[in-house]
Amino acid sequence: MGSRLVRMERIAVLADVHGVLPALEAVLAEPEVQGADAVVLAGDIVSGPMPVETLDVLTGLGDRVVWVRGNADRELVEMVRGTYDEEPPDAVSPWAAEQLRPDQVELLAGLPLTVTIGDVLFCHATPRDDVEMVLVDSPISRWAQVFSGLPDEVRTVVCGHTHMPYVRQVDRRQVVNAGSVGMPYGAPGPTWALLSENGVQLRYTPIDAAKAAERIVSESAYPGRTEWVEEYLLHTYSDTEALEAFRPRAEG
């Protein structure tokens, strides 16, 4: 568990970039992101069509970036090291793993499960697991399970994983899902979160999906890139579809 005890006035949270560089660059160009004290990456950073380029852009931001591990980040490292013994979750992940440079693999391998800044804990899925599923409409009893052992000082938990943004209360704690920069569900376009002295804002950055798709098809070497952009950039799964697909995994 990582910890930064310094209080920051403005934090931009970017989750589930999934190697979609055009979407990432659009969000990074937002004035509120450029002016943030920190940019927290809430996991699943590079498993997508432009993994190497995405990591290079993010590492170029220097110490402003706070890195948190997602399940896809861990899985890519395991694929590279030959310790991943499950069926790949999708076609792009094994390919993305093969593209990473050794220094990038080491970076991903060293990411923490959580980072705490002040009274805010940042994670990918839940504070105790990078793949555990919990949804906006999960019952309080389920939330109590995933928050078991969480210090009382943590008053806000910020996550990603389900690619759908929301803010809700859970037994006097605030839960924020930053959505997804690269593969949003529910509505098209990158979503992210801004934490400031004014509270939490869920933000949306418009992009030209057709131009983003053209760029990926032109610049990515992923063999299935045309089909990938059709499914995830030129089409958006609804929140209803996503919740129905995730619900069996969220029941604990």
Coordinates of N, CA and C in Angstrom, one line a residue:
M1 N 0.9 -1.2 0.0 CA 0.0 0.0 0.0 C 0.9 1.2 0.0
G2 N 0.7 2.1 -1.0 CA 1.4 3.3 -1.0 C 0.7 4.4 -0.2
S3 N 1.5 5.4 0.3 CA 0.9 6.5 1.0 C 1.6 7.8 0.8
R4 N 0.8 8.8 0.5 CA 1.4 10.2 0.4 C 0.5 11.0 1.3
L5 N 1.1 11.4 2.4 CA 0.4 12.1 3.5 C 0.3 13.6 3.2
V6 N 0.8 14.1 2.1 CA 0.7 15.5 1.8 C -0.7 15.8 1.3
R7 N -1.3 16.9 1.8 CA -2.6 17.3 1.3 C -2.4 18.1 0.0
M8 N -3.2 17.7 -1.0 CA -3.1 18.3 -2.3 C -4.5 19.0 -2.6
E9 N -4.4 20.2 -3.2 CA -5.7 20.9 -3.4 C -6.4 20.4 -4.6
R10 N -5.8 19.9 -5.6 CA -6.5 19.5 -6.8 C -5.8 18.2 -7.4
I11 N -6.6 17.1 -7.5 CA -6.1 15.9 -8.0 C -7.0 15.4 -9.2
A12 N -6.4 15.1 -10.3 CA -7.1 14.6 -11.5 C -6.9 13.1 -11.4
V13 N -8.0 12.3 -11.6 CA -8.0 10.9 -11.5 C -8.4 10.3 -12.9
L14 N -7.4 9.6 -13.5 CA -7.6 8.9 -14.8 C -7.6 7.4 -14.6
A15 N -8.6 6.7 -14.9 CA -8.7 5.3 -14.8 C -8.9 4.6 -16.1
D16 N -8.4 3.4 -16.3 CA -8.7 2.6 -17.4 C -8.4 3.3 -18.7
V17 N -7.2 3.7 -18.9 CA -6.8 4.3 -20.2 C -6.7 3.3 -21.3
H18 N -6.3 2.1 -20.9 CA -6.2 0.9 -21.8 C -5.5 1.2 -23.1
G19 N -4.4 2.0 -23.1 CA -3.6 2.2 -24.2 C -4.2 2.9 -25.4
V20 N -5.2 3.7 -25.0 CA -5.9 4.5 -26.1 C -5.3 5.9 -26.0
L21 N -4.2 6.1 -26.7 CA -3.4 7.3 -26.7 C -4.2 8.6 -27.1
P22 N -5.0 8.6 -28.1 CA -5.7 9.8 -28.5 C -6.7 10.3 -27.4
A23 N -7.3 9.3 -26.7 CA -8.2 9.7 -25.6 C -7.4 10.3 -24.4
L24 N -6.3 9.6 -24.1 CA -5.4 10.1 -23.0 C -4.9 11.5 -23.3
E25 N -4.5 11.8 -24.5 CA -3.9 13.1 -24.8 C -5.0 14.2 -24.7
A26 N -6.2 13.8 -25.1 CA -7.3 14.8 -25.0 C -7.6 15.2 -23.5
V27 N -7.6 14.2 -22.7 CA -7.8 14.4 -21.2 C -6.6 15.2 -20.6
L28 N -5.4 14.8 -21.0 CA -4.2 15.5 -20.5 C -4.2 17.0 -20.9
A29 N -4.8 17.3 -22.0 CA -4.9 18.7 -22.5 C -5.9 19.6 -21.8
E30 N -6.7 18.9 -20.9 CA -7.7 19.7 -20.2 C -7.0 20.6 -19.2
P31 N -7.4 21.9 -19.1 CA -6.8 22.9 -18.2 C -6.7 22.4 -16.8
E32 N -7.8 21.7 -16.3 CA -7.9 21.3 -14.9 C -6.9 20.1 -14.7
V33 N -6.6 19.3 -15.7 CA -5.6 18.3 -15.5 C -4.2 18.9 -15.6
Q34 N -4.0 19.8 -16.5 CA -2.7 20.4 -16.6 C -2.3 21.2 -15.3
G35 N -3.4 21.7 -14.6 CA -3.1 22.5 -13.4 C -3.2 21.7 -12.2
A36 N -3.5 20.4 -12.2 CA -3.6 19.6 -11.0 C -2.3 19.4 -10.3
D37 N -2.4 19.3 -9.0 CA -1.2 19.0 -8.2 C -0.7 17.6 -8.5
A38 N -1.6 16.7 -8.8 CA -1.2 15.3 -9.1 C -2.2 14.7 -10.1
V39 N -1.7 13.8 -10.9 CA -2.6 13.0 -11.8 C -2.5 11.6 -11.3
V40 N -3.6 11.1 -10.8 CA -3.6 9.7 -10.3 C -4.1 8.8 -11.4
L41 N -3.3 7.7 -11.7 CA -3.7 6.7 -12.7 C -4.2 5.6 -11.9
A42 N -5.6 5.3 -12.0 CA -6.2 4.3 -11.2 C -6.3 3.0 -11.9
G43 N -5.2 2.6 -12.5 CA -5.0 1.2 -13.0 C -5.5 1.0 -14.4
D44 N -5.1 -0.2 -15.0 CA -5.5 -0.6 -16.4 C -5.0 0.4 -17.3
I45 N -3.7 0.7 -17.4 CA -3.1 1.8 -18.1 C -2.8 1.5 -19.5
V46 N -2.3 0.3 -19.8 CA -1.7 0.1 -21.2 C -2.3 -1.0 -22.0
S47 N -3.2 -1.8 -21.4 CA -3.7 -3.0 -22.1 C -4.6 -2.6 -23.2
G48 N -4.1 -2.3 -24.4 CA -4.9 -1.8 -25.5 C -4.0 -1.6 -26.7
P49 N -4.4 -0.8 -27.7 CA -3.7 -0.8 -29.0 C -2.5 0.0 -29.1
M50 N -2.2 0.9 -28.1 CA -1.0 1.7 -28.2 C -0.3 1.7 -26.8
P51 N 0.2 0.6 -26.3 CA 0.7 0.5 -25.0 C 2.0 1.2 -24.7
V52 N 3.0 1.0 -25.6 CA 4.3 1.6 -25.4 C 4.2 3.2 -25.5
E53 N 3.5 3.7 -26.4 CA 3.4 5.1 -26.6 C 2.6 5.7 -25.4
T54 N 1.6 5.0 -24.9 CA 0.9 5.5 -23.8 C 1.7 5.6 -22.5
L55 N 2.5 4.6 -22.3 CA 3.4 4.7 -21.1 C 4.5 5.7 -21.3
D56 N 5.0 5.9 -22.4 CA 6.0 7.0 -22.6 C 5.4 8.4 -22.4
V57 N 4.2 8.6 -22.8 CA 3.6 9.9 -22.5 C 3.4 10.1 -21.0
L58 N 2.9 9.1 -20.3 CA 2.7 9.2 -18.9 C 4.0 9.4 -18.1
T59 N 5.0 8.6 -18.4 CA 6.2 8.7 -17.7 C 6.9 10.1 -17.9
G60 N 6.6 10.7 -19.1 CA 7.1 12.0 -19.4 C 6.5 13.1 -18.6
L61 N 5.4 12.8 -17.8 CA 4.8 13.8 -16.9 C 5.6 13.9 -15.6
G62 N 6.5 13.0 -15.4 CA 7.3 13.1 -14.2 C 6.6 12.8 -12.9
D63 N 7.0 13.5 -11.8 CA 6.6 13.2 -10.5 C 5.1 13.6 -10.2
R64 N 4.5 14.3 -11.1 CA 3.1 14.7 -10.9 C 2.2 13.4 -11.0
V65 N 2.7 12.3 -11.6 CA 1.9 11.1 -11.8 C 2.0 10.3 -10.6
V66 N 0.8 9.8 -10.1 CA 0.7 8.8 -9.0 C 0.2 7.6 -9.6
W67 N 0.9 6.5 -9.6 CA 0.6 5.3 -10.3 C -0.1 4.3 -9.3
V68 N -1.2 3.6 -9.8 CA -1.9 2.6 -9.0 C -2.0 1.4 -10.0
R69 N -1.9 0.2 -9.5 CA -1.9 -1.0 -10.3 C -3.4 -1.4 -10.6
G70 N -3.6 -1.8 -11.8 CA -4.9 -2.4 -12.2 C -4.7 -3.9 -12.5
N71 N -5.7 -4.7 -12.6 CA -5.6 -6.1 -12.9 C -4.9 -6.3 -14.2
A72 N -5.3 -5.5 -15.2 CA -4.7 -5.6 -16.5 C -3.2 -5.3 -16.5
D73 N -2.7 -4.4 -15.7 CA -1.3 -4.1 -15.6 C -0.6 -5.3 -15.0
R74 N -1.1 -5.9 -14.0 CA -0.5 -7.1 -13.3 C -0.5 -8.2 -14.3
E75 N -1.6 -8.4 -15.1 CA -1.7 -9.5 -16.0 C -0.7 -9.4 -17.1
L76 N -0.4 -8.2 -17.6 CA 0.5 -8.0 -18.7 C 1.9 -8.4 -18.2
V77 N 2.3 -8.0 -17.0 CA 3.6 -8.4 -16.4 C 3.7 -9.9 -16.3
E78 N 2.6 -10.5 -15.8 CA 2.6 -12.0 -15.7 C 2.7 -12.7 -17.1
M79 N 2.1 -12.1 -18.1 CA 2.2 -12.6 -19.5 C 3.7 -12.6 -19.9
V80 N 4.3 -11.4 -19.7 CA 5.7 -11.2 -20.1 C 6.6 -12.2 -19.4
R81 N 6.4 -12.5 -18.1 CA 7.2 -13.3 -17.3 C 6.8 -14.8 -17.3
G82 N 5.8 -15.1 -18.1 CA 5.4 -16.5 -18.2 C 4.7 -17.1 -17.0
T83 N 4.1 -16.2 -16.1 CA 3.5 -16.7 -14.9 C 2.0 -16.6 -15.0
Y84 N 1.5 -16.1 -16.1 CA 0.0 -16.0 -16.3 C -0.5 -17.3 -16.8
D85 N -1.4 -18.0 -16.0 CA -1.8 -19.3 -16.4 C -3.3 -19.5 -16.6
E86 N -3.9 -18.3 -17.0 CA -5.3 -18.3 -17.3 C -5.6 -18.0 -18.8
E87 N -6.8 -18.2 -19.2 CA -7.2 -17.8 -20.5 C -7.1 -16.2 -20.6
P88 N -6.4 -15.7 -21.6 CA -6.3 -14.2 -21.7 C -7.7 -13.6 -21.7
P89 N -7.9 -12.5 -21.1 CA -9.2 -11.8 -21.0 C -9.7 -11.3 -22.3
D90 N -8.7 -11.0 -23.2 CA -9.1 -10.5 -24.6 C -7.9 -10.8 -25.5
A91 N -8.1 -10.4 -26.8 CA -7.1 -10.6 -27.7 C -5.9 -9.6 -27.7
V92 N -6.2 -8.4 -27.2 CA -5.2 -7.3 -27.3 C -4.2 -7.5 -26.1
S93 N -4.5 -8.1 -25.0 CA -3.6 -8.1 -23.9 C -2.3 -8.9 -24.2
P94 N -2.4 -10.1 -24.7 CA -1.1 -10.8 -25.0 C -0.2 -10.0 -26.0
W95 N -0.9 -9.4 -27.0 CA -0.1 -8.6 -27.9 C 0.5 -7.4 -27.2
A96 N -0.2 -6.7 -26.4 CA 0.3 -5.5 -25.7 C 1.5 -5.9 -24.8
A97 N 1.4 -7.1 -24.2 CA 2.5 -7.5 -23.3 C 3.7 -7.7 -24.1
E98 N 3.6 -8.2 -25.3 CA 4.8 -8.5 -26.1 C 5.5 -7.2 -26.6
Q99 N 4.7 -6.1 -26.6 CA 5.3 -4.8 -27.1 C 6.1 -4.1 -26.1
L100 N 5.9 -4.3 -24.8 CA 6.5 -3.5 -23.7 C 8.0 -3.7 -23.7
R101 N 8.7 -2.6 -23.4 CA 10.1 -2.7 -23.2 C 10.4 -3.2 -21.8
P102 N 11.6 -3.7 -21.5 CA 11.9 -4.2 -20.2 C 11.7 -3.2 -19.1
D103 N 12.1 -1.9 -19.4 CA 11.9 -0.9 -18.4 C 10.4 -0.6 -18.1
Q104 N 9.6 -0.8 -19.1 CA 8.1 -0.6 -18.9 C 7.5 -1.7 -18.1
V105 N 8.0 -2.9 -18.3 CA 7.6 -4.1 -17.6 C 7.9 -3.9 -16.1
E106 N 9.1 -3.4 -15.8 CA 9.6 -3.2 -14.5 C 8.7 -2.1 -13.8
L107 N 8.4 -1.1 -14.5 CA 7.5 0.0 -14.0 C 6.2 -0.6 -13.6
L108 N 5.5 -1.4 -14.4 CA 4.2 -1.9 -14.1 C 4.3 -2.9 -13.0
A109 N 5.4 -3.7 -12.9 CA 5.6 -4.7 -11.9 C 5.7 -4.1 -10.5
G110 N 6.1 -2.8 -10.4 CA 6.3 -2.2 -9.1 C 5.2 -1.3 -8.7
L111 N 4.1 -1.3 -9.4 CA 3.0 -0.5 -9.0 C 2.2 -1.0 -7.8
P112 N 1.8 -0.1 -6.9 CA 1.1 -0.5 -5.7 C -0.4 -0.7 -5.9
L113 N -0.9 -1.5 -5.0 CA -2.4 -1.8 -5.1 C -3.2 -0.6 -4.8
T114 N -2.8 0.2 -3.8 CA -3.5 1.4 -3.4 C -2.4 2.5 -3.1
V115 N -2.9 3.7 -3.2 CA -2.2 4.9 -2.7 C -3.1 5.8 -1.9
T116 N -2.7 6.3 -0.8 CA -3.5 7.1 0.0 C -2.9 8.5 0.1
I117 N -3.7 9.5 -0.2 CA -3.3 10.9 -0.1 C -4.3 11.6 0.8
G118 N -3.8 12.0 2.0 CA -4.7 12.6 3.0 C -5.6 11.5 3.4
D119 N -6.9 11.8 3.3 CA -8.0 10.9 3.8 C -8.6 10.2 2.6
V120 N -7.9 10.2 1.4 CA -8.5 9.6 0.2 C -7.6 8.4 -0.2
L121 N -8.3 7.3 -0.4 CA -7.6 6.1 -0.9 C -7.9 5.9 -2.4
F122 N -6.9 5.7 -3.2 CA -7.0 5.4 -4.6 C -6.7 4.0 -4.9
C123 N -7.6 3.3 -5.6 CA -7.3 1.9 -6.0 C -7.9 1.7 -7.4
H124 N -7.8 0.5 -7.9 CA -8.4 0.2 -9.2 C -9.7 -0.4 -9.1
A125 N -9.8 -1.5 -8.4 CA -11.1 -2.2 -8.2 C -11.7 -2.0 -6.8
T126 N -11.0 -2.6 -5.8 CA -11.3 -2.3 -4.4 C -10.0 -2.2 -3.6
P127 N -10.1 -1.7 -2.4 CA -8.8 -1.5 -1.7 C -8.1 -2.8 -1.4
R128 N -8.8 -3.9 -1.5 CA -8.1 -5.2 -1.1 C -7.8 -6.1 -2.3
D129 N -8.2 -5.7 -3.5 CA -8.0 -6.6 -4.7 C -8.1 -5.8 -6.0
D130 N -7.3 -6.1 -7.0 CA -7.3 -5.4 -8.2 C -8.3 -5.9 -9.2
V131 N -9.0 -6.9 -8.9 CA -10.0 -7.5 -9.9 C -11.4 -7.6 -9.3
E132 N -11.5 -7.4 -8.0 CA -12.8 -7.6 -7.4 C -13.9 -6.6 -7.9
M133 N -15.1 -7.1 -8.1 CA -16.1 -6.3 -8.8 C -17.1 -5.8 -7.7
V134 N -17.4 -4.5 -7.8 CA -18.4 -3.9 -6.9 C -19.0 -2.8 -7.8
L135 N -20.4 -2.7 -7.7 CA -21.1 -1.8 -8.7 C -21.8 -0.7 -7.9
V136 N -22.2 0.3 -8.7 CA -22.9 1.5 -8.1 C -24.1 1.1 -7.3
D137 N -24.8 0.0 -7.8 CA -26.0 -0.4 -7.1 C -25.8 -1.6 -6.2
S138 N -24.5 -2.0 -5.9 CA -24.3 -3.1 -5.0 C -24.8 -2.7 -3.6
P139 N -25.3 -3.7 -2.9 CA -25.9 -3.4 -1.6 C -24.8 -3.0 -0.6
I140 N -25.2 -2.3 0.5 CA -24.3 -1.9 1.5 C -23.5 -3.1 2.1
S141 N -24.2 -4.2 2.2 CA -23.5 -5.4 2.8 C -22.3 -5.8 1.9
R142 N -22.4 -5.7 0.6 CA -21.3 -6.0 -0.3 C -20.2 -5.0 -0.1
W143 N -20.6 -3.7 0.0 CA -19.6 -2.7 0.2 C -18.8 -2.9 1.5
A144 N -19.6 -3.3 2.5 CA -19.0 -3.6 3.8 C -17.9 -4.7 3.7
Q145 N -18.2 -5.7 2.9 CA -17.2 -6.7 2.7 C -15.9 -6.2 2.1
V146 N -16.0 -5.4 1.0 CA -14.8 -4.9 0.3 C -14.1 -3.8 1.1
F147 N -14.8 -3.2 2.0 CA -14.1 -2.2 2.8 C -13.7 -2.7 4.2
S148 N -13.8 -4.0 4.4 CA -13.4 -4.5 5.7 C -11.9 -4.3 5.9
G149 N -11.5 -3.8 7.1 CA -10.1 -3.6 7.4 C -9.6 -2.2 7.0
L150 N -10.5 -1.4 6.3 CA -10.1 -0.1 5.9 C -10.0 0.8 7.1
P151 N -8.9 1.6 7.2 CA -8.8 2.5 8.3 C -9.9 3.5 8.4
D152 N -10.3 3.9 9.6 CA -11.4 4.9 9.8 C -11.0 6.2 9.2
E153 N -9.7 6.5 9.1 CA -9.3 7.8 8.6 C -9.6 8.0 7.1
V154 N -9.7 6.9 6.4 CA -10.1 6.9 5.0 C -11.5 7.3 4.8
R155 N -11.8 8.5 4.3 CA -13.2 8.9 4.2 C -13.7 8.9 2.7
T156 N -12.8 8.8 1.8 CA -13.1 8.7 0.4 C -12.3 7.6 -0.3
V157 N -13.0 6.8 -1.1 CA -12.3 5.7 -1.9 C -12.6 6.0 -3.3
V158 N -11.5 6.1 -4.1 CA -11.6 6.4 -5.6 C -11.1 5.2 -6.3
C159 N -11.9 4.8 -7.3 CA -11.6 3.6 -8.0 C -11.9 3.7 -9.5
G160 N -11.8 2.6 -10.2 CA -12.2 2.6 -11.7 C -12.7 1.2 -11.9
H161 N -12.1 0.4 -12.9 CA -12.4 -1.0 -13.1 C -13.7 -1.3 -13.9
T162 N -14.8 -0.6 -13.5 CA -16.0 -0.9 -14.2 C -16.3 0.0 -15.4
H163 N -15.5 1.0 -15.6 CA -15.6 1.9 -16.8 C -16.8 2.8 -16.8
M164 N -17.5 2.9 -15.6 CA -18.7 3.7 -15.5 C -18.6 4.7 -14.4
P165 N -18.6 6.0 -14.6 CA -18.4 7.0 -13.5 C -19.6 7.1 -12.6
Y166 N -19.4 7.3 -11.3 CA -20.4 7.6 -10.3 C -19.8 8.1 -9.0
V167 N -20.7 8.7 -8.2 CA -20.3 9.0 -6.8 C -21.5 8.6 -6.0
R168 N -21.2 7.9 -4.9 CA -22.2 7.5 -4.0 C -21.7 7.4 -2.5
Q169 N -22.6 7.4 -1.6 CA -22.2 7.3 -0.2 C -22.4 5.8 0.3
V170 N -21.4 5.4 1.1 CA -21.4 4.0 1.6 C -21.1 4.1 3.1
D171 N -22.1 4.1 4.0 CA -21.9 4.2 5.4 C -20.9 5.3 5.8
R172 N -21.3 6.5 5.4 CA -20.5 7.7 5.8 C -19.2 7.8 5.0
R173 N -18.9 7.0 4.1 CA -17.8 7.1 3.2 C -18.3 7.5 1.8
Q174 N -17.5 8.3 1.2 CA -17.8 8.6 -0.2 C -17.0 7.7 -1.1
V175 N -17.7 7.2 -2.1 CA -17.1 6.3 -3.1 C -17.2 7.0 -4.5
V176 N -16.0 7.1 -5.2 CA -16.0 7.8 -6.5 C -15.4 6.8 -7.5
N177 N -16.1 6.6 -8.6 CA -15.6 5.8 -9.7 C -15.3 6.8 -10.8
A178 N -14.0 6.9 -11.3 CA -13.6 7.9 -12.2 C -14.0 7.5 -13.7
G179 N -14.6 6.3 -13.9 CA -15.0 6.0 -15.2 C -13.8 5.4 -16.0
S180 N -13.7 5.7 -17.3 CA -12.7 5.2 -18.1 C -12.3 6.2 -19.1
V181 N -11.0 6.5 -19.3 CA -10.5 7.3 -20.3 C -10.6 6.7 -21.7
G182 N -10.2 5.4 -21.8 CA -10.0 4.8 -23.1 C -11.2 3.9 -23.5
M183 N -11.9 3.3 -22.6 CA -13.0 2.4 -22.9 C -14.2 2.7 -22.1
P184 N -14.8 3.8 -22.2 CA -16.0 4.2 -21.4 C -17.2 3.4 -21.7
Y185 N -18.0 3.0 -20.7 CA -19.3 2.4 -20.9 C -20.4 3.4 -20.4
G186 N -21.5 3.3 -21.0 CA -22.6 4.2 -20.6 C -22.8 5.4 -21.5
A187 N -21.8 6.0 -21.9 CA -21.8 7.2 -22.8 C -20.5 7.3 -23.4
P188 N -20.4 7.8 -24.7 CA -19.2 7.9 -25.4 C -18.3 9.0 -24.9
G189 N -17.0 8.8 -25.1 CA -16.0 9.8 -24.7 C -15.3 9.6 -23.4
P190 N -14.1 10.0 -23.2 CA -13.3 9.8 -22.0 C -14.0 10.4 -20.8
T191 N -14.0 9.7 -19.7 CA -14.5 10.2 -18.4 C -13.4 10.1 -17.4
W192 N -13.4 11.1 -16.4 CA -12.4 11.1 -15.4 C -12.9 11.9 -14.2
A193 N -12.2 12.0 -13.2 CA -12.7 12.7 -12.0 C -11.7 13.8 -11.5
L194 N -12.2 14.8 -11.0 CA -11.4 15.9 -10.4 C -11.8 16.1 -8.9
L195 N -10.8 16.0 -8.1 CA -11.0 16.2 -6.6 C -10.3 17.5 -6.3
S196 N -11.1 18.4 -5.6 CA -10.6 19.7 -5.2 C -11.2 20.1 -4.0
E197 N -10.9 21.4 -3.6 CA -11.5 21.9 -2.4 C -13.0 22.1 -2.5
N198 N -13.5 22.0 -3.7 CA -14.9 22.1 -4.0 C -15.6 20.8 -4.1
G199 N -14.9 19.7 -3.7 CA -15.5 18.4 -3.7 C -15.1 17.6 -4.9
V200 N -16.0 16.7 -5.3 CA -15.7 15.8 -6.4 C -16.5 16.2 -7.6
Q201 N -15.9 16.2 -8.8 CA -16.5 16.5 -10.0 C -16.2 15.3 -11.0
L202 N -17.3 14.7 -11.6 CA -17.1 13.8 -12.6 C -17.0 14.5 -14.0
R203 N -16.0 14.3 -14.7 CA -15.7 15.1 -15.9 C -15.8 14.3 -17.2
Y204 N -16.1 14.9 -18.3 CA -16.2 14.3 -19.6 C -15.4 15.1 -20.6
T205 N -14.6 14.5 -21.4 CA -13.8 15.2 -22.4 C -14.2 14.8 -23.8
P206 N -14.8 15.6 -24.6 CA -15.2 15.2 -25.9 C -14.0 15.0 -26.8
I207 N -14.2 14.0 -27.7 CA -13.2 13.7 -28.7 C -13.9 13.3 -30.0
D208 N -13.2 13.4 -31.1 CA -13.7 13.0 -32.4 C -13.4 11.5 -32.5
A209 N -14.3 10.7 -32.2 CA -14.1 9.2 -32.2 C -13.6 8.7 -33.5
A210 N -14.1 9.2 -34.6 CA -13.7 8.8 -35.9 C -12.2 9.1 -36.2
K211 N -11.8 10.3 -35.8 CA -10.4 10.7 -36.0 C -9.5 9.9 -35.1
A212 N -10.0 9.6 -33.8 CA -9.2 8.8 -32.9 C -9.0 7.4 -33.4
A213 N -10.1 6.9 -34.0 CA -10.0 5.5 -34.6 C -9.1 5.5 -35.8
E214 N -9.1 6.5 -36.6 CA -8.2 6.6 -37.8 C -6.8 6.6 -37.3
R215 N -6.5 7.3 -36.3 CA -5.1 7.4 -35.8 C -4.6 6.1 -35.2
I216 N -5.5 5.4 -34.5 CA -5.1 4.1 -34.0 C -4.9 3.1 -35.1
V217 N -5.7 3.1 -36.1 CA -5.6 2.2 -37.2 C -4.3 2.5 -37.9
S218 N -3.9 3.8 -38.0 CA -2.7 4.2 -38.8 C -1.5 4.0 -38.0
E219 N -1.5 4.2 -36.6 CA -0.2 4.2 -35.9 C 0.0 2.9 -35.1
S220 N -1.1 2.2 -34.7 CA -0.9 1.0 -34.0 C -0.5 -0.2 -34.9
A221 N 0.3 -1.1 -34.3 CA 0.6 -2.3 -35.1 C -0.2 -3.5 -34.6
Y222 N -1.2 -3.3 -33.8 CA -2.0 -4.4 -33.3 C -2.8 -5.0 -34.5
P223 N -2.7 -6.3 -34.7 CA -3.3 -6.9 -35.9 C -4.9 -6.7 -35.9
G224 N -5.5 -6.7 -34.7 CA -6.9 -6.6 -34.7 C -7.4 -5.2 -34.4
R225 N -6.6 -4.2 -34.8 CA -6.9 -2.8 -34.4 C -8.2 -2.3 -35.1
T226 N -8.5 -2.7 -36.3 CA -9.7 -2.2 -37.0 C -10.9 -2.7 -36.2
E227 N -10.9 -4.0 -35.8 CA -12.1 -4.5 -35.1 C -12.1 -3.9 -33.7
W228 N -11.0 -3.6 -33.1 CA -10.9 -3.0 -31.8 C -11.6 -1.7 -31.8
V229 N -11.2 -0.8 -32.7 CA -11.8 0.5 -32.7 C -13.3 0.5 -33.0
E230 N -13.7 -0.4 -33.8 CA -15.1 -0.6 -34.1 C -15.9 -0.9 -32.9
E231 N -15.3 -1.7 -32.0 CA -16.1 -2.1 -30.8 C -16.0 -1.1 -29.7
Y232 N -14.8 -0.5 -29.5 CA -14.6 0.3 -28.3 C -14.6 1.9 -28.6
L233 N -14.3 2.3 -29.8 CA -14.3 3.7 -30.0 C -15.5 4.2 -30.9
L234 N -15.8 3.4 -31.8 CA -16.9 3.8 -32.7 C -18.3 3.3 -32.2
H235 N -18.2 2.5 -31.1 CA -19.4 2.0 -30.5 C -19.2 2.1 -29.0
T236 N -20.3 2.3 -28.2 CA -20.2 2.4 -26.8 C -21.2 1.5 -26.2
Y237 N -20.7 0.5 -25.3 CA -21.7 -0.3 -24.6 C -22.4 0.5 -23.6
S238 N -23.7 0.3 -23.5 CA -24.5 1.0 -22.5 C -24.3 0.6 -21.1
D239 N -24.6 1.5 -20.1 CA -24.5 1.1 -18.7 C -25.3 -0.1 -18.4
T240 N -26.5 -0.2 -19.0 CA -27.3 -1.4 -18.8 C -26.6 -2.7 -19.2
E241 N -26.1 -2.7 -20.4 CA -25.3 -3.8 -20.9 C -24.2 -4.2 -20.0
A242 N -23.4 -3.2 -19.6 CA -22.2 -3.4 -18.8 C -22.6 -3.9 -17.4
L243 N -23.6 -3.3 -16.8 CA -24.1 -3.8 -15.4 C -24.6 -5.2 -15.5
E244 N -25.3 -5.6 -16.5 CA -25.8 -7.0 -16.7 C -24.6 -7.9 -16.8
A245 N -23.6 -7.5 -17.6 CA -22.5 -8.4 -17.7 C -21.7 -8.6 -16.5
F246 N -21.5 -7.5 -15.7 CA -20.7 -7.5 -14.5 C -21.4 -8.1 -13.3
R247 N -22.7 -8.0 -13.2 CA -23.5 -8.4 -12.0 C -23.1 -9.7 -11.4
P248 N -23.0 -10.8 -12.2 CA -22.6 -12.1 -11.6 C -21.3 -12.1 -10.9
R249 N -20.3 -11.3 -11.4 CA -19.0 -11.2 -10.7 C -19.0 -10.3 -9.5
A250 N -20.1 -9.5 -9.3 CA -20.2 -8.5 -8.2 C -20.9 -9.0 -7.0
E251 N -21.4 -10.2 -7.1 CA -22.2 -10.7 -6.0 C -21.5 -11.2 -4.8
G252 N -20.1 -11.4 -5.0 CA -19.3 -11.8 -3.9 C -19.3 -13.2 -3.6

